[in-house]
């Protein structure tokens, strides 16, 4: 009985602590969304695993898709950011997704390495609800920044935390000159899409933690 009362009391105190920090105003919400974009708003090519390995199937399907991985590598190579590594296959490559047959293998050049941004990120395993920290990098060309917060929903209580749904608009900082190449934009259509969405309304969930409002991944709790 005492342990049950202790748990209830702890829950009440936790809710009171959250309520004391739940400053649901434009300043607090804007700060939270700005922090979210600073952490996860970098615009990159989504090429996070190097070297890039090209399989026979990749080669066969090159002409079917203007944004195929083969075309992407050819464009990046033409820009001097990647180069085909000699020998194609590498027996020392431990990539678990390595194709059975490797036709070509691309690596970053010195110029490409200067654009490569590597940082520690949290990877979530939704089946076991565990996380781990890994180093991940990409070729990045711009950064999303908060333009303005439009509105947010009334806080919703879920167990011992609260969450809200925020509507905001982002702007894009300076775009790297290499990312404006027309051939690159065709091979990487997300570049144009990310720039097009600047100034358009976007949405993000925020969760109230001990540190205040932060991004809330609905699929993890």
Short mmCIF file of C-alpha atoms in Angstrom, two decimals:
data_model
loop_
_atom_site.label_atom_id
_atom_site.label_comp_id
_atom_site.label_asym_id
_atom_site.label_seq_id
_atom_site.Cartn_x
_atom_site.Cartn_y
_atom_site.Cartn_z
CA UNK A 1 0.00 0.00 0.00
CA UNK A 2 2.80 2.34 0.94
CA UNK A 3 4.60 1.62 -2.34
CA UNK A 4 1.41 2.35 -4.29
CA UNK A 5 0.95 5.64 -2.48
CA UNK A 6 4.58 6.48 -3.14
CA UNK A 7 4.13 5.84 -6.85
CA UNK A 8 1.00 7.99 -6.96
CA UNK A 9 2.76 10.76 -5.06
CA UNK A 10 5.72 10.55 -7.41
CA UNK A 11 3.37 10.78 -10.37
CA UNK A 12 1.66 13.84 -8.94
CA UNK A 13 4.99 15.51 -8.28
CA UNK A 14 6.12 14.67 -11.80
CA UNK A 15 3.01 16.23 -13.27
CA UNK A 16 3.44 19.31 -11.08
CA UNK A 17 7.04 19.62 -12.24
CA UNK A 18 5.94 19.39 -15.87
CA UNK A 19 3.18 21.92 -15.30
CA UNK A 20 5.67 24.33 -13.77
CA UNK A 21 7.82 24.15 -16.90
CA UNK A 22 5.00 24.06 -19.42
CA UNK A 23 5.35 27.59 -20.68
CA UNK A 24 3.05 27.24 -23.68
CA UNK A 25 3.72 30.58 -25.28
CA UNK A 26 5.16 31.65 -28.60
CA UNK A 27 8.61 32.36 -27.21
CA UNK A 28 9.03 28.93 -25.59
CA UNK A 29 7.56 27.06 -28.55
CA UNK A 30 9.63 29.04 -31.05
CA UNK A 31 12.80 28.23 -29.11
CA UNK A 32 11.92 24.52 -29.11
CA UNK A 33 11.19 24.40 -32.85
CA UNK A 34 14.34 26.40 -33.61
CA UNK A 35 16.39 23.90 -31.58
CA UNK A 36 14.71 21.02 -33.39
CA UNK A 37 15.63 22.49 -36.79
CA UNK A 38 19.19 23.21 -35.64
CA UNK A 39 19.56 19.54 -34.68
CA UNK A 40 17.63 17.86 -37.50
CA UNK A 41 17.15 20.49 -40.18
CA UNK A 42 20.38 20.06 -42.10
CA UNK A 43 19.69 19.48 -45.79
CA UNK A 44 21.80 16.68 -47.20
CA UNK A 45 21.86 14.18 -50.06
CA UNK A 46 20.95 11.19 -47.87
CA UNK A 47 24.11 9.29 -48.77
CA UNK A 48 25.15 8.09 -45.33
CA UNK A 49 26.94 4.82 -46.05
CA UNK A 50 30.32 4.93 -47.79
CA UNK A 51 31.71 3.60 -50.00
CA UNK A 52 28.70 3.51 -52.34
CA UNK A 53 28.43 0.07 -53.90
CA UNK A 54 26.90 -0.44 -57.34
CA UNK A 55 25.36 -3.82 -58.18
CA UNK A 56 24.52 -5.28 -61.62
CA UNK A 57 20.83 -4.53 -60.97
CA UNK A 58 21.71 -0.88 -60.28
CA UNK A 59 23.45 -0.73 -63.65
CA UNK A 60 20.53 -2.35 -65.47
CA UNK A 61 18.02 0.12 -64.01
CA UNK A 62 20.10 3.23 -64.52
CA UNK A 63 18.10 4.46 -67.51
CA UNK A 64 14.73 3.74 -65.86
CA UNK A 65 15.12 6.37 -63.17
CA UNK A 66 16.67 9.84 -63.55
CA UNK A 67 17.58 9.73 -59.85
CA UNK A 68 19.12 6.25 -59.81
CA UNK A 69 22.13 5.68 -57.57
CA UNK A 70 24.29 5.15 -60.68
CA UNK A 71 23.26 8.52 -62.11
CA UNK A 72 23.81 10.18 -58.75
CA UNK A 73 27.34 8.84 -58.52
CA UNK A 74 28.12 9.85 -62.08
CA UNK A 75 26.95 13.42 -61.43
CA UNK A 76 28.89 13.67 -58.17
CA UNK A 77 31.96 12.29 -59.94
CA UNK A 78 31.58 14.88 -62.71
CA UNK A 79 31.52 17.54 -59.97
CA UNK A 80 34.71 16.11 -58.50
CA UNK A 81 33.09 15.08 -55.20
CA UNK A 82 33.33 11.32 -55.67
CA UNK A 83 35.54 8.95 -57.63
CA UNK A 84 35.32 5.35 -58.69
CA UNK A 85 37.63 3.28 -56.56
CA UNK A 86 39.83 0.82 -58.45
CA UNK A 87 38.96 -2.84 -58.26
CA UNK A 88 35.23 -2.45 -57.68
CA UNK A 89 34.69 -5.03 -54.94
CA UNK A 90 36.52 -4.80 -51.61
CA UNK A 91 36.84 -8.07 -49.64
CA UNK A 92 37.49 -6.08 -46.46
CA UNK A 93 34.16 -4.24 -46.71
CA UNK A 94 31.97 -5.43 -43.81
CA UNK A 95 28.85 -3.54 -44.89
CA UNK A 96 25.94 -5.91 -44.03
CA UNK A 97 23.97 -4.58 -47.02
CA UNK A 98 26.78 -5.19 -49.46
CA UNK A 99 25.44 -6.74 -52.70
CA UNK A 100 26.67 -10.18 -53.71
CA UNK A 101 28.31 -8.71 -56.79
CA UNK A 102 29.87 -5.24 -56.79
CA UNK A 103 30.32 -3.72 -60.24
CA UNK A 104 31.61 -0.34 -59.09
CA UNK A 105 32.63 1.23 -55.81
CA UNK A 106 32.57 4.99 -55.24
CA UNK A 107 34.44 6.91 -52.56
CA UNK A 108 34.61 10.55 -51.58
CA UNK A 109 37.41 12.65 -53.07
CA UNK A 110 39.29 15.21 -50.98
CA UNK A 111 36.82 17.84 -52.25
CA UNK A 112 33.91 15.63 -51.24
CA UNK A 113 35.37 15.00 -47.79
CA UNK A 114 35.39 18.76 -47.16
CA UNK A 115 31.61 18.79 -47.64
CA UNK A 116 30.99 15.62 -45.65
CA UNK A 117 29.38 16.36 -42.27
CA UNK A 118 29.67 13.67 -39.64
CA UNK A 119 27.97 13.80 -36.25
CA UNK A 120 26.68 11.55 -33.51
CA UNK A 121 23.02 10.68 -33.93
CA UNK A 122 20.52 8.63 -31.93
CA UNK A 123 19.23 5.54 -33.71
CA UNK A 124 16.00 4.08 -32.35
CA UNK A 125 14.99 0.43 -32.48
CA UNK A 126 11.20 0.60 -32.40
CA UNK A 127 10.76 -3.14 -31.85
CA UNK A 128 12.77 -3.18 -28.62
CA UNK A 129 12.26 0.50 -27.76
CA UNK A 130 15.99 0.98 -27.27
CA UNK A 131 18.37 3.59 -28.59
CA UNK A 132 22.05 3.73 -29.43
CA UNK A 133 24.44 6.48 -30.45
CA UNK A 134 26.18 6.10 -33.80
CA UNK A 135 28.31 8.30 -36.01
CA UNK A 136 26.59 9.23 -39.26
CA UNK A 137 27.61 11.57 -42.04
CA UNK A 138 26.31 12.98 -45.30
CA UNK A 139 27.02 15.51 -48.03
CA UNK A 140 25.12 18.58 -46.86
CA UNK A 141 24.27 21.74 -48.75
CA UNK A 142 22.08 23.96 -46.53
CA UNK A 143 20.38 24.28 -43.16
CA UNK A 144 16.74 24.81 -42.26
CA UNK A 145 16.10 27.68 -39.86
CA UNK A 146 12.91 28.70 -38.12
CA UNK A 147 11.07 31.50 -39.88
CA UNK A 148 8.03 31.65 -37.62
CA UNK A 149 5.65 29.59 -35.52
CA UNK A 150 2.08 29.84 -36.78
CA UNK A 151 0.05 28.04 -34.12
CA UNK A 152 0.00 25.06 -31.77
CA UNK A 153 -2.58 22.78 -30.23
CA UNK A 154 -3.72 22.68 -26.62
CA UNK A 155 -1.34 20.49 -24.52
CA UNK A 156 -2.49 16.88 -24.27
CA UNK A 157 -1.64 14.83 -21.18
CA UNK A 158 -0.28 11.32 -21.82
CA UNK A 159 0.80 9.40 -18.70
CA UNK A 160 3.44 11.62 -17.12
CA UNK A 161 4.14 13.97 -19.99
CA UNK A 162 2.42 16.46 -22.26
CA UNK A 163 2.64 16.99 -26.00
CA UNK A 164 1.51 19.56 -28.53
CA UNK A 165 1.30 19.77 -32.32
CA UNK A 166 3.03 22.84 -33.75
CA UNK A 167 2.57 24.44 -37.16
CA UNK A 168 5.59 26.43 -38.31
CA UNK A 169 7.41 27.78 -41.36
CA UNK A 170 11.10 27.30 -42.08
CA UNK A 171 13.55 29.22 -44.21
CA UNK A 172 16.78 27.95 -45.74
CA UNK A 173 20.19 29.39 -45.06
CA UNK A 174 22.79 29.86 -47.80
CA UNK A 175 22.72 27.00 -50.30
CA UNK A 176 26.09 25.62 -51.39
CA UNK A 177 26.95 26.56 -54.96
CA UNK A 178 27.61 22.94 -55.97
CA UNK A 179 24.04 21.99 -54.94
CA UNK A 180 22.57 24.42 -57.51
CA UNK A 181 23.96 22.48 -60.46
CA UNK A 182 20.98 21.56 -62.73
CA UNK A 183 22.26 18.02 -63.31
CA UNK A 184 22.59 17.48 -59.55
CA UNK A 185 19.05 18.75 -58.96
CA UNK A 186 17.75 16.22 -61.50
CA UNK A 187 19.66 13.37 -59.88
CA UNK A 188 18.62 14.49 -56.39
CA UNK A 189 15.02 15.81 -56.68
CA UNK A 190 14.81 16.30 -52.90
CA UNK A 191 17.05 19.35 -53.26
CA UNK A 192 14.42 21.25 -55.22
CA UNK A 193 11.63 19.92 -53.00
CA UNK A 194 13.32 21.02 -49.77
CA UNK A 195 13.90 24.49 -51.20
CA UNK A 196 10.32 24.65 -52.49
CA UNK A 197 8.88 23.86 -49.06
CA UNK A 198 10.69 26.82 -47.49
CA UNK A 199 7.97 29.30 -46.57
CA UNK A 200 5.28 26.59 -46.55
CA UNK A 201 3.56 25.43 -43.38
CA UNK A 202 5.13 22.36 -41.71
CA UNK A 203 4.21 20.44 -38.56
CA UNK A 204 6.12 18.91 -35.68
CA UNK A 205 5.13 17.31 -32.38
CA UNK A 206 6.77 18.61 -29.22
CA UNK A 207 6.96 16.77 -25.92
CA UNK A 208 7.50 18.32 -22.48
CA UNK A 209 10.53 16.75 -20.81
CA UNK A 210 12.51 17.71 -17.72
CA UNK A 211 14.50 20.12 -19.92
CA UNK A 212 11.39 21.72 -21.43
CA UNK A 213 9.77 21.29 -24.85
CA UNK A 214 11.56 19.06 -27.37
CA UNK A 215 10.71 16.97 -30.44
CA UNK A 216 8.30 14.14 -29.70
CA UNK A 217 8.55 10.91 -31.70
CA UNK A 218 5.00 9.54 -31.47
CA UNK A 219 6.04 6.05 -32.49
CA UNK A 220 8.45 5.46 -29.61
CA UNK A 221 6.39 5.94 -26.42
#
